[in-house]
Short mmCIF file of C-alpha atoms in Angstrom, two decimals:
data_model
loop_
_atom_site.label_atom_id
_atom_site.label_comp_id
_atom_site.label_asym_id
_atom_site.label_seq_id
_atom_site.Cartn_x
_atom_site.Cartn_y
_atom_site.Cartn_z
CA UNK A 1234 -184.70 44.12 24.20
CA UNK A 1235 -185.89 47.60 24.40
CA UNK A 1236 -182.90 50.48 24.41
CA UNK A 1237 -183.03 52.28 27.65
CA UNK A 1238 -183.25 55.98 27.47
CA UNK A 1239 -181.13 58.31 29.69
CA UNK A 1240 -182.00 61.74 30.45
CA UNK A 1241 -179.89 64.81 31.71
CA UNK A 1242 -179.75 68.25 33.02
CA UNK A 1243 -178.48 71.18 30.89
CA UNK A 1244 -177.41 73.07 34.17
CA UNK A 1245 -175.89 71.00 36.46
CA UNK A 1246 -175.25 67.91 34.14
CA UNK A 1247 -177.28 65.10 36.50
CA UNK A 1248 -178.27 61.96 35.06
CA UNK A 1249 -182.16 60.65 35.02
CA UNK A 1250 -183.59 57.48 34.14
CA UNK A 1251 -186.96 59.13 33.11
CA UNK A 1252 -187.61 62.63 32.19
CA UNK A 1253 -189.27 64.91 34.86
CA UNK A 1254 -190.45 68.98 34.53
CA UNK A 1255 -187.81 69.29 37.56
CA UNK A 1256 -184.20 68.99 38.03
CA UNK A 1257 -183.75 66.90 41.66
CA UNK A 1258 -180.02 67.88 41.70
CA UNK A 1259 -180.21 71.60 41.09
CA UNK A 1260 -183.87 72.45 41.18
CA UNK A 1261 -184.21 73.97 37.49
CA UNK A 1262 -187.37 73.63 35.47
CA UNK A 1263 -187.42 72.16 31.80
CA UNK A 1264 -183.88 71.51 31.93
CA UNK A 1265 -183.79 68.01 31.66
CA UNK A 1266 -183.53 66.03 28.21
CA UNK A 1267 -183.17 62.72 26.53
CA UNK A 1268 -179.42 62.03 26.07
CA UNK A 1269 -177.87 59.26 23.38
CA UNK A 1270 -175.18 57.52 23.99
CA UNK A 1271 -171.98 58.98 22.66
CA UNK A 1272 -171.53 55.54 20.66
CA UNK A 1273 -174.19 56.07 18.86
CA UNK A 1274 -173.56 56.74 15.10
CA UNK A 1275 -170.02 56.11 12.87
CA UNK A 1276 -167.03 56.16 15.15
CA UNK A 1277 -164.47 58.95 13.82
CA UNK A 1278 -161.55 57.26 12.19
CA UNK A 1279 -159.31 60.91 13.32
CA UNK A 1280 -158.82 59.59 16.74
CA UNK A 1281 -157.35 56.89 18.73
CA UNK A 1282 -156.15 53.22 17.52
CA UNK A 1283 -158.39 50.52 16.46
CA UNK A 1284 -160.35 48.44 19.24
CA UNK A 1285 -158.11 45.75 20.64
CA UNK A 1286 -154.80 47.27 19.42
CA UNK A 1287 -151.81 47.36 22.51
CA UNK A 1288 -150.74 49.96 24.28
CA UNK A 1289 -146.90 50.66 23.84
CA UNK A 1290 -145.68 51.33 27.94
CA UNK A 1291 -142.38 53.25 28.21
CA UNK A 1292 -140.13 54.13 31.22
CA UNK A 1293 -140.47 57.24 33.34
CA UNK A 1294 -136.56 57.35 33.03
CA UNK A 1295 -136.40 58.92 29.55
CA UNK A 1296 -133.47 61.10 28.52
CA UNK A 1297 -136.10 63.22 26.52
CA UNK A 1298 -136.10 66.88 27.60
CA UNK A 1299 -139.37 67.86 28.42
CA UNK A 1300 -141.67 70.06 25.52
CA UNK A 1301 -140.37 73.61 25.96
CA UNK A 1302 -143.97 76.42 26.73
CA UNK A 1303 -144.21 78.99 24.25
CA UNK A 1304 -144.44 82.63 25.58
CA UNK A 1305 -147.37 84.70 24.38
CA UNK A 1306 -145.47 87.80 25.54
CA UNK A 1307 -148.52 89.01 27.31
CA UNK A 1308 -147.10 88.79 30.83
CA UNK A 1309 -150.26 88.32 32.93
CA UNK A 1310 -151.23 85.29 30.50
CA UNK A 1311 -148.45 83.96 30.97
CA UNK A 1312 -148.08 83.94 34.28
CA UNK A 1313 -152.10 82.31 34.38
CA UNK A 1314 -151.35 79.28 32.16
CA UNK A 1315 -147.76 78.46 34.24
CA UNK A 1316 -145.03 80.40 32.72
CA UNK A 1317 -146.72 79.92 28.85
CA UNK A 1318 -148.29 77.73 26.85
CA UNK A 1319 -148.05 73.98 27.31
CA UNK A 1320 -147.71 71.91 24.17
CA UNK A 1321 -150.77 68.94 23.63
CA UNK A 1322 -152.76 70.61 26.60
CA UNK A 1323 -156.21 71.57 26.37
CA UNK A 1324 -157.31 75.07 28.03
CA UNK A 1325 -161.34 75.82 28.82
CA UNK A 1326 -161.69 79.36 29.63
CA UNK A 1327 -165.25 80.51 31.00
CA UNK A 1328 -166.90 83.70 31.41
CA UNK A 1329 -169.67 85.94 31.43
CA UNK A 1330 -170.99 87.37 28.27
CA UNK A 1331 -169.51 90.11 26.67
CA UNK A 1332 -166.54 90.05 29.62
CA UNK A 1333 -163.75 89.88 27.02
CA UNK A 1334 -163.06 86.63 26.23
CA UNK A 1335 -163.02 86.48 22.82
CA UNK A 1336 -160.98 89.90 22.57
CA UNK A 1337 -158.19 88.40 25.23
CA UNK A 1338 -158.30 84.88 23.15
CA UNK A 1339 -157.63 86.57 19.34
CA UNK A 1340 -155.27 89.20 21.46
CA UNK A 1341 -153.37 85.64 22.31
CA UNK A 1342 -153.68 84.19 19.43
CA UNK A 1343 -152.35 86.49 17.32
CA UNK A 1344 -149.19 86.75 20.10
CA UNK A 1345 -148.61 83.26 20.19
CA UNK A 1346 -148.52 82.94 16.05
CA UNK A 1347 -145.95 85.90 16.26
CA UNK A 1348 -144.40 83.84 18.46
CA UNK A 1349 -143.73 80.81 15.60
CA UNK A 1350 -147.04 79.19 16.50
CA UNK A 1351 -149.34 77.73 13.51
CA UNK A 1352 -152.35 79.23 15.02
CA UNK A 1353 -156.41 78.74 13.86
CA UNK A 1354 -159.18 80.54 15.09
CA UNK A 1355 -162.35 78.60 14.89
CA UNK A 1356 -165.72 80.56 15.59
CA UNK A 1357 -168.98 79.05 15.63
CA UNK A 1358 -170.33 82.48 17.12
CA UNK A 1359 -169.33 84.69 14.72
CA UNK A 1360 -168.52 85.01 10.65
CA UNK A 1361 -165.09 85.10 9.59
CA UNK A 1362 -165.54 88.69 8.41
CA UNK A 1363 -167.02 89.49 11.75
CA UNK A 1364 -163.92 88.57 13.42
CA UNK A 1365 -161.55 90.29 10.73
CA UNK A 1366 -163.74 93.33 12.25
CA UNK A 1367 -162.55 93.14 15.33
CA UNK A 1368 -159.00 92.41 14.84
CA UNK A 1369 -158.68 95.51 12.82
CA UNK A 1370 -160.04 97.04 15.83
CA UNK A 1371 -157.25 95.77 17.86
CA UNK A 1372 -154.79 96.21 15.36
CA UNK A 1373 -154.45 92.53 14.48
CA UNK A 1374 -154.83 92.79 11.26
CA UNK A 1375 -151.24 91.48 10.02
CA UNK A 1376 -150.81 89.00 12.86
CA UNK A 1377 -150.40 85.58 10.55
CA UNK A 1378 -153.61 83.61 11.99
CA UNK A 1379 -156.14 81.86 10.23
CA UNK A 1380 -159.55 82.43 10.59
CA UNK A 1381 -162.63 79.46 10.31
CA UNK A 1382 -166.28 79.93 10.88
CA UNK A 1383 -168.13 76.59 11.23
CA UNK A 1384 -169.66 73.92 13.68
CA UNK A 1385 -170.04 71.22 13.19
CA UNK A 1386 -166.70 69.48 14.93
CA UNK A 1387 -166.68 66.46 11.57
CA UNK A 1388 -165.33 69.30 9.85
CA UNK A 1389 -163.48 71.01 12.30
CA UNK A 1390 -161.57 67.82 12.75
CA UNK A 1391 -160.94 67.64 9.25
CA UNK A 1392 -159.34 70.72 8.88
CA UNK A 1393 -157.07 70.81 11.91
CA UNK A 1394 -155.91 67.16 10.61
CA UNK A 1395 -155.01 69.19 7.23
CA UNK A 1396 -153.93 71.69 8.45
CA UNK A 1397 -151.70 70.35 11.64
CA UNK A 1398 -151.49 73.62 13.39
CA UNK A 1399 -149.81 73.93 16.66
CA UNK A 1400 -152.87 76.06 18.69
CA UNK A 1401 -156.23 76.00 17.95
CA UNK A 1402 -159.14 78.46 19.51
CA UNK A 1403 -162.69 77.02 19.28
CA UNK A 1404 -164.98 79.74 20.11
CA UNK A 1405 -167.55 78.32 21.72
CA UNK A 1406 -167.71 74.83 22.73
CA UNK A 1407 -171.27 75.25 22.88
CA UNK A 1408 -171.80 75.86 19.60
CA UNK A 1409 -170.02 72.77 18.62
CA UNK A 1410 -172.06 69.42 17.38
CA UNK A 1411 -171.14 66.69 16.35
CA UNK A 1412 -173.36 64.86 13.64
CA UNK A 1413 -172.98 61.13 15.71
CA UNK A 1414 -174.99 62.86 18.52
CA UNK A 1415 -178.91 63.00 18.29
CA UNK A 1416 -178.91 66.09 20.65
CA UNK A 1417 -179.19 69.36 19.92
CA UNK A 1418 -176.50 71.59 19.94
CA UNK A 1419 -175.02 73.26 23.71
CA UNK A 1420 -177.19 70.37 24.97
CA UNK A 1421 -174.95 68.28 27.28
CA UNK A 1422 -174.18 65.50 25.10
CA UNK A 1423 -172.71 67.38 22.75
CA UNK A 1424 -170.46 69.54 24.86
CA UNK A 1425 -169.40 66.69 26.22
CA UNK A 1426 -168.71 64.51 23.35
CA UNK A 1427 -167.09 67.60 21.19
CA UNK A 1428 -164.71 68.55 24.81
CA UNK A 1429 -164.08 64.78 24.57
CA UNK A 1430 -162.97 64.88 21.07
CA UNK A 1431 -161.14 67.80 20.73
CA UNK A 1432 -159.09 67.07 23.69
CA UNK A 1433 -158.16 63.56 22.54
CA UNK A 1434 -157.26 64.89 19.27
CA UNK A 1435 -154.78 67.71 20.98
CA UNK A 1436 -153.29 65.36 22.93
CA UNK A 1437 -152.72 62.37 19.72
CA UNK A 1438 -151.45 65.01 17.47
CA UNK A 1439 -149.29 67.77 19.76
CA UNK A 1440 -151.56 70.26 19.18
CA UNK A 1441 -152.60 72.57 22.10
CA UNK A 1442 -156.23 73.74 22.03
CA UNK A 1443 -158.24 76.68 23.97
CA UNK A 1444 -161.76 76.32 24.63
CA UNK A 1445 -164.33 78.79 25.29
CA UNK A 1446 -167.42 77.77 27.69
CA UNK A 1447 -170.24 79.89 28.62
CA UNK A 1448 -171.10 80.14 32.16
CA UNK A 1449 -174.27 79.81 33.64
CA UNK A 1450 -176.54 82.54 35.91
CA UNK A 1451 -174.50 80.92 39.02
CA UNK A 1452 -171.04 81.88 37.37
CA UNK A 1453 -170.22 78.26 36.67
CA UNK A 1454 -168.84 76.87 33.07
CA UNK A 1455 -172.71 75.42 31.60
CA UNK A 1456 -173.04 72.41 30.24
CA UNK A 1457 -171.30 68.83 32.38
CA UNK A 1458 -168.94 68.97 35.00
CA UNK A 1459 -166.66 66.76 33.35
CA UNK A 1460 -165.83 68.84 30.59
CA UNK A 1461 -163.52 69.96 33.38
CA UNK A 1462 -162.06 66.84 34.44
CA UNK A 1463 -160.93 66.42 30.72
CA UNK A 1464 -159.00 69.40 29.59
CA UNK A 1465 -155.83 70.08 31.57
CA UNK A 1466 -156.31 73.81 32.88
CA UNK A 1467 -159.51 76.09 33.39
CA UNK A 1468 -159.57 79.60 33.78
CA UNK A 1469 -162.56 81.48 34.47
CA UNK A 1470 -162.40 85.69 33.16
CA UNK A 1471 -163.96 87.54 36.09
CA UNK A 1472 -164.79 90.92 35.69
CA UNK A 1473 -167.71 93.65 36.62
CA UNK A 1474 -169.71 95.77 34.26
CA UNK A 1475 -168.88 99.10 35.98
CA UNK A 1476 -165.24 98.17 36.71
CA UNK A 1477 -162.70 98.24 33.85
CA UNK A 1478 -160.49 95.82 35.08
CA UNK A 1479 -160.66 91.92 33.99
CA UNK A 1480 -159.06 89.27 36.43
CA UNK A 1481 -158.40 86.36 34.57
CA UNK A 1482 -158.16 82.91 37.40
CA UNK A 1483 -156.84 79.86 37.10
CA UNK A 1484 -159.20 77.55 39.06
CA UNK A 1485 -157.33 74.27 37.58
CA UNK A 1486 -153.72 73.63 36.35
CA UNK A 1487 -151.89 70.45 35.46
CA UNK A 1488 -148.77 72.65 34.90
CA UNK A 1489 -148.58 75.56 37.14
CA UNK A 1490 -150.47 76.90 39.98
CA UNK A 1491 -154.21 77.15 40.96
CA UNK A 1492 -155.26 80.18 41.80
CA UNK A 1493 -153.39 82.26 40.03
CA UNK A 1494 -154.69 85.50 38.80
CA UNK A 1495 -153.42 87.87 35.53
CA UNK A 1496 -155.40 91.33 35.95
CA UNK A 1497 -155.90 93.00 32.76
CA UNK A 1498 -157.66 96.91 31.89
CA UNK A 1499 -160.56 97.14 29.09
CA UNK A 1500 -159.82 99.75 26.71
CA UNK A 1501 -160.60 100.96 23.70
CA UNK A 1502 -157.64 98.90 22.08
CA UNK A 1503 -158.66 95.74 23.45
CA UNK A 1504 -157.47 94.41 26.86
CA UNK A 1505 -153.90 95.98 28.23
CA UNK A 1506 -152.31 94.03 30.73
CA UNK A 1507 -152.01 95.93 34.14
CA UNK A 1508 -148.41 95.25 35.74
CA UNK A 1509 -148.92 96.66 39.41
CA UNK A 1510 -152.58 95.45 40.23
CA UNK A 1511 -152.25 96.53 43.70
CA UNK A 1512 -151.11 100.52 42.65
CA UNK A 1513 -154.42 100.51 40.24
CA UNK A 1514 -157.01 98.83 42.97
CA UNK A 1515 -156.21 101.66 45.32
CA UNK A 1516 -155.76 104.22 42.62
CA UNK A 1517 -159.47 105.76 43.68
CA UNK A 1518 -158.52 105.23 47.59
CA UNK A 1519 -159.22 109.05 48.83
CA UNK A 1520 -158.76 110.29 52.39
CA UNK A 1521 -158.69 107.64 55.27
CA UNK A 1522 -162.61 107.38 56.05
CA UNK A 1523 -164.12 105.25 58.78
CA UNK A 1524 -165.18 101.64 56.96
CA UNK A 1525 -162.20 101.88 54.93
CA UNK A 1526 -159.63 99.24 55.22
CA UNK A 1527 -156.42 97.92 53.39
CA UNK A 1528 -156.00 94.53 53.15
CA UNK A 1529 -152.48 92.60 52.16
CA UNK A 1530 -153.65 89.52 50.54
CA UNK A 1531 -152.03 86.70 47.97
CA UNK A 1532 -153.21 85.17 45.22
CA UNK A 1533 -151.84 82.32 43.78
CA UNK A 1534 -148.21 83.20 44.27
CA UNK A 1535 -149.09 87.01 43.84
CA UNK A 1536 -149.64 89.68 47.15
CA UNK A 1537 -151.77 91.75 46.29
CA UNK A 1538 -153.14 94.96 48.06
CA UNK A 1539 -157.05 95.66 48.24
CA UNK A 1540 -159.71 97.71 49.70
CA UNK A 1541 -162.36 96.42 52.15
CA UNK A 1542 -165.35 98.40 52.49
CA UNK A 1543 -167.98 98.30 55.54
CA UNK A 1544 -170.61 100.13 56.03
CA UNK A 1545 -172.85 99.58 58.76
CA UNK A 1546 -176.05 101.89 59.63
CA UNK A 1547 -179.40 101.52 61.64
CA UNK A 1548 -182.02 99.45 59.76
CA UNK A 1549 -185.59 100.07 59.85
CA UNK A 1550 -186.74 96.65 58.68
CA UNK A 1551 -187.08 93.91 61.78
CA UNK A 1552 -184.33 91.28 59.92
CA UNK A 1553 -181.35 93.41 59.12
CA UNK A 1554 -179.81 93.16 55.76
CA UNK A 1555 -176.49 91.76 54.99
CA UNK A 1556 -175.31 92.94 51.67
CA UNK A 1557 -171.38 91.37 50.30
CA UNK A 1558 -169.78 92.01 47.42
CA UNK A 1559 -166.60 90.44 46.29
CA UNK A 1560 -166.29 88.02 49.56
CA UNK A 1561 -168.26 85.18 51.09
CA UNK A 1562 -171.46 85.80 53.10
CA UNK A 1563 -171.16 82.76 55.11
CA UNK A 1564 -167.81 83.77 56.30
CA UNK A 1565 -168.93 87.79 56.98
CA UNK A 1566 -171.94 86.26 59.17
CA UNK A 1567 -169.48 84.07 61.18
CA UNK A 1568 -167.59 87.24 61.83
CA UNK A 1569 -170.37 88.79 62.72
CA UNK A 1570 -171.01 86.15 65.49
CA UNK A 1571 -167.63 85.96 66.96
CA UNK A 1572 -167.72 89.67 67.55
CA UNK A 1573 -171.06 89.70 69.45
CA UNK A 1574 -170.16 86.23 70.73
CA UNK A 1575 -166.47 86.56 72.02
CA UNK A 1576 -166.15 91.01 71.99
CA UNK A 1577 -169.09 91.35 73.36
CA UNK A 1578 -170.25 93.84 70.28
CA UNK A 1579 -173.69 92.96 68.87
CA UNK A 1580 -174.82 94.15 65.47
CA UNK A 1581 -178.17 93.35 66.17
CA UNK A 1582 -180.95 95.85 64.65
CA UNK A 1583 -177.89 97.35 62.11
CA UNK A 1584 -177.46 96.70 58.67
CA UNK A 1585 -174.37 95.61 57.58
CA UNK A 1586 -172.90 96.31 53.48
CA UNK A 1587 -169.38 95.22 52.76
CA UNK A 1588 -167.57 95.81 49.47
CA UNK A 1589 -164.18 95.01 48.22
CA UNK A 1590 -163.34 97.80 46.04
CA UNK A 1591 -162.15 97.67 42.32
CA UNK A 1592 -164.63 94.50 41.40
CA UNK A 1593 -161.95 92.19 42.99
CA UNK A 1594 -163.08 89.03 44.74
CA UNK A 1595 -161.19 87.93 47.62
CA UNK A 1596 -161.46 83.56 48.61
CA UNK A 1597 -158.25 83.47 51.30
CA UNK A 1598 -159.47 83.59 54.84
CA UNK A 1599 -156.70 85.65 55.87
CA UNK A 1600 -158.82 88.53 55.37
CA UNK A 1601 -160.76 87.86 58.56
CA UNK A 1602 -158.99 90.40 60.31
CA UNK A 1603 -159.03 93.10 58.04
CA UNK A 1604 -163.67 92.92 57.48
CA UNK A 1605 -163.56 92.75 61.38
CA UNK A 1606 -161.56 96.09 61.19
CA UNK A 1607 -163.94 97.78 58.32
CA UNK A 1608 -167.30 96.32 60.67
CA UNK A 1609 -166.00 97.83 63.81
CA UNK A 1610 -164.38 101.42 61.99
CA UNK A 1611 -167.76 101.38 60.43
CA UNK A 1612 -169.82 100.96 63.68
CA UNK A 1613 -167.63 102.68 65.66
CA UNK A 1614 -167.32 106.01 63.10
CA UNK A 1615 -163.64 105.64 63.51
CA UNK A 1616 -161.16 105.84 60.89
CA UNK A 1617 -157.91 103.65 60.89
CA UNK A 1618 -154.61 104.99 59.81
CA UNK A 1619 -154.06 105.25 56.11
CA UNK A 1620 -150.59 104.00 56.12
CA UNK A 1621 -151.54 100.37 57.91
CA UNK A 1622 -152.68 97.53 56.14
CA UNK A 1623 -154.10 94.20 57.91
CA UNK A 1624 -154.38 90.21 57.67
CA UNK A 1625 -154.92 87.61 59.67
CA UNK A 1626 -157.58 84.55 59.90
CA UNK A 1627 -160.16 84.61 62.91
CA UNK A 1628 -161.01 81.36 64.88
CA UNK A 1629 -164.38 80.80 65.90
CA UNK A 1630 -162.90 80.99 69.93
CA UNK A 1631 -161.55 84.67 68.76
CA UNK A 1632 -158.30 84.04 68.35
CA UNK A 1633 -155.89 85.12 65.72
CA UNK A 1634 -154.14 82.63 63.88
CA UNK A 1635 -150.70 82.73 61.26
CA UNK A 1636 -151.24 83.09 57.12
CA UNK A 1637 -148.68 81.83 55.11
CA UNK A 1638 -146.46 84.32 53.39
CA UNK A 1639 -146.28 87.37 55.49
CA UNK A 1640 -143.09 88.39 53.96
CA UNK A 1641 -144.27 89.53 50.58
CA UNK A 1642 -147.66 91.05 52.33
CA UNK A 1643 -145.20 92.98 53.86
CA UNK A 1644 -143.05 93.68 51.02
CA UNK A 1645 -145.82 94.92 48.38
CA UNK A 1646 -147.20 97.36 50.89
CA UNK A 1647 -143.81 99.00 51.80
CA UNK A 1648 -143.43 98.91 48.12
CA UNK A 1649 -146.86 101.13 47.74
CA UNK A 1650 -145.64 103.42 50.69
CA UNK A 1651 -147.47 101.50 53.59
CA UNK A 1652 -145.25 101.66 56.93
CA UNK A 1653 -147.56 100.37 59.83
CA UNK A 1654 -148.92 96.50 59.26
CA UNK A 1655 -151.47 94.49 62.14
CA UNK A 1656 -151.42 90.65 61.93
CA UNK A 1657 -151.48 87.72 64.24
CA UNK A 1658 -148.75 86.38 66.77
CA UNK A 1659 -147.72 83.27 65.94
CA UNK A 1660 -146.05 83.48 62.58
CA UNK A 1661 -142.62 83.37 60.95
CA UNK A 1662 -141.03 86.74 61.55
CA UNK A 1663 -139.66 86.77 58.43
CA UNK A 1664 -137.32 89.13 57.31
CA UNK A 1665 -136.76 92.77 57.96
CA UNK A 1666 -139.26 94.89 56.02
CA UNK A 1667 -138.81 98.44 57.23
CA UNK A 1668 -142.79 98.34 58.90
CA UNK A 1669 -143.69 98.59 61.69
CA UNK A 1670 -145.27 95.16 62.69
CA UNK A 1671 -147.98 95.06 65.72
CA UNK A 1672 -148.71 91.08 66.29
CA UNK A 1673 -152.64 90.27 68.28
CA UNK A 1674 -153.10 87.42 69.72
CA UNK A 1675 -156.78 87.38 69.53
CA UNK A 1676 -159.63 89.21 68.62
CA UNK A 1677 -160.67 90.83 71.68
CA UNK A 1678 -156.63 92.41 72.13
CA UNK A 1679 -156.86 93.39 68.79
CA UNK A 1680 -160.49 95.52 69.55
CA UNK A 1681 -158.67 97.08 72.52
CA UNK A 1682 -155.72 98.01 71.16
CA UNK A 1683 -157.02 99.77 68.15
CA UNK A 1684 -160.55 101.00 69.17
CA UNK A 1685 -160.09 101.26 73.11
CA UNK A 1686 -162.83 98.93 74.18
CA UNK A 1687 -162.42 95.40 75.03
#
């Protein structure tokens, strides 16, 4: 009987039965190729028992404390990954190139093996020289970590099992193959059968191990899905060209929060951790102009104070443009609608540009409120007060509904010398901040009140 073939895409991972010019799934072009089967070839004697062996079962009720985390003493790391590093867990941490994340991941390692890790550094990207380079650079030269330079993951396995260090770096999983695999390597059977491995081999031998994936033109981690599904937490290392700051996100976390961010400063010492995120994203905040509006927002368990910018002028084209950056379109055009649609304030035949200031990027819908104040301060040419800040979510019927947390919204902007706040009716009072707190029921009181029209 003939071996049937299976085929896959190197962007979005879907499987084919028969290869095509065309990716169904994700609509790419000459992304799709023939994939073995990841038994194919010698099974590695490094991992897991022999077939048929049992499976020893113990009780939940154990008297065994659970593993302490190491600290890597860099504060907004830590507070990423949990409150430190998990032993046996398996980190994937995804960015664009040249963000940073090999300068933030030999920055860590070299803080965790000061910390009484036994730490390698694996690069398949770079020469071990290369990398000596750079932590000279960062003056890293001393810190007791031990540098490897090779691919193929037989090897790497090898090593580590020689070795038995505590935290391992493999920088990049793409460049990873294993010689069992007849694919080339970054294709998807390979990152998925060298994720597989590597992550099975943390787990059997208490070794914690940080990934690096590349991320593809969409901003997603390339190569299978289900590379995610396997390791324990991914981070993705956000960050703008023209912006110095990094934001480093915890999309997944078996052992702390999602959605957690660490904001961090490129400099020319590597990446410096930046304490007070909200001071340095309105650092550049000049004199109250109209468009120009401070929203009190949370991330993860973090408030955080940004900018919104709107900016909305006469177009000359027949479809008016709608320009974001740093927040959902879909959600700007619904605002959009429930202002012409419940306010009675079209936009029609003006283009609309809204920007959230410092290269941040803003997910919680509690910043409704605070784009339908830039749209209408920019429409309107009216400036808001410089000393309020705003949140609240917008229903499609216009009214204003509670966020969670207004107490520490409150409490970072009185902290940053804010004394006048707007947000919806509804919500826990919370304790006494020392603002003055204007509640709106909806979003038609809330265009009265401020801009005198209704």
């Amino acid at each position: 009987m003939a071996k049937s073939n299976s085929f896959s895409c190197n962007a979005c991972g879907a499987s084919f039965n028969k290869w095509s010019g065309r990716c169904d799934a994700c609509g790419a072009w000459n992304t799709i190729v023939e994939e073995a089967p990841l038994s194919a070839g010698p099974a590695s004697k490094s991992l897991g028992a022999r077939r048929g062996a049992p499976i020893r079962l113990t009780d939940l009720a154990t008297e065994e404390a659970p593993p302490p985390r190491t600290n890597s003493g860099i504060s907004e790391l830590d507070r990423v990954l949990g409150g430190g590093l998990v032993p046996s867990s398996a980190i994937l941490v995804g960015g664009d190139p040249g963000i940073g994340k090999s300068t933030l991941l030999l920055q860590a390692a070299a803080r965790f093996a000061q910390a009484g890790l036994k730490t390698i550094y694996v690069s398949g990207e770079e020469a071990s020289a290369q990398v000596r380079m750079r932590a000279q650079r960062l003056g890293l030269a001393d810190a007791p970590v031990q540098l490897a330079a090779a691919t193929n993951l037989r090897d790497i396995l090898t090593t580590l099992e020689a070795e038995k260090p505590q935290l391992a770096v493999i920088d990049s999983i793409q460049t990873m193959w294993a010689d069992n695999v007849e694919s080339a390597p970054g294709s998807v059977s390979q990152v998925r059968a060298a994720a597989h491995e590597l992550t099975t081999f943390a787990k059997t031998r208490n070794m914690s191990v940080i990934l690096v994936g590349h991320v593809t033109k969409d901003g997603q981690i390339a190569g299978p899905r289900v590379v995610e599904h396997m390791v324990d937490t991914v981070l993705y290392f956000e960050g703008e060209r023209g912006h110095q700051f990094r934001i480093l996100r915890a999309v997944k976390n078996r052992f702390g929060p999602a959605d957690e961010i660490g904001v961090f400063e490129m400099t020319g010492a590597g990446l410096a951790e930046v304490v007070n995120p909200s001071a340095l994203f309105l650092s550049e905040r000049g004199q109250p102009s109209p468009g120009s509006v401070v929203f009190a927002g949370v991330e993860g368990t973090r408030p955080l104070l940004v900018e919104f910018q709107a900016l909305v002028a006469p177009s000359p084209h027949s479809q008016p443009r709608r320009s974001v950056v740093g927040w959902d379109g879909g959600r700007l055009a619904m605002i959009l609608a429930v202002l012409e649609a419940r306010c009675g304030i079209p936009f029609t035949g003006l283009d609309v540009y809204l920007n959230v200031a410092g290269g941040m990027k803003v997910t919680e819908p509690a910043a409704d409120l605070a784009v339908a104040a830039a749209l209408l301060s920019a429409r309107e040419d009216a400036a808001l007060p410089a000393e309020t800040v705003i949140f609240g979510e917008i229903s499609l019927s216009g009214a204003l509904r509670p966020v969670s947390q207004t107490e520490n919204r409150l409490k970072e902007a009185q902290k940053l010398g804010f004394t006048a706040a707007i947000a919806p009716s509804g919500g826990k009072p919370g304790a006494d901040s020392g603002m003055t707190l204007t509640r709106m029921g909806d979003l038609t009181a809330f265009v009265g009140e401020v801009f005198g029209a209704g």
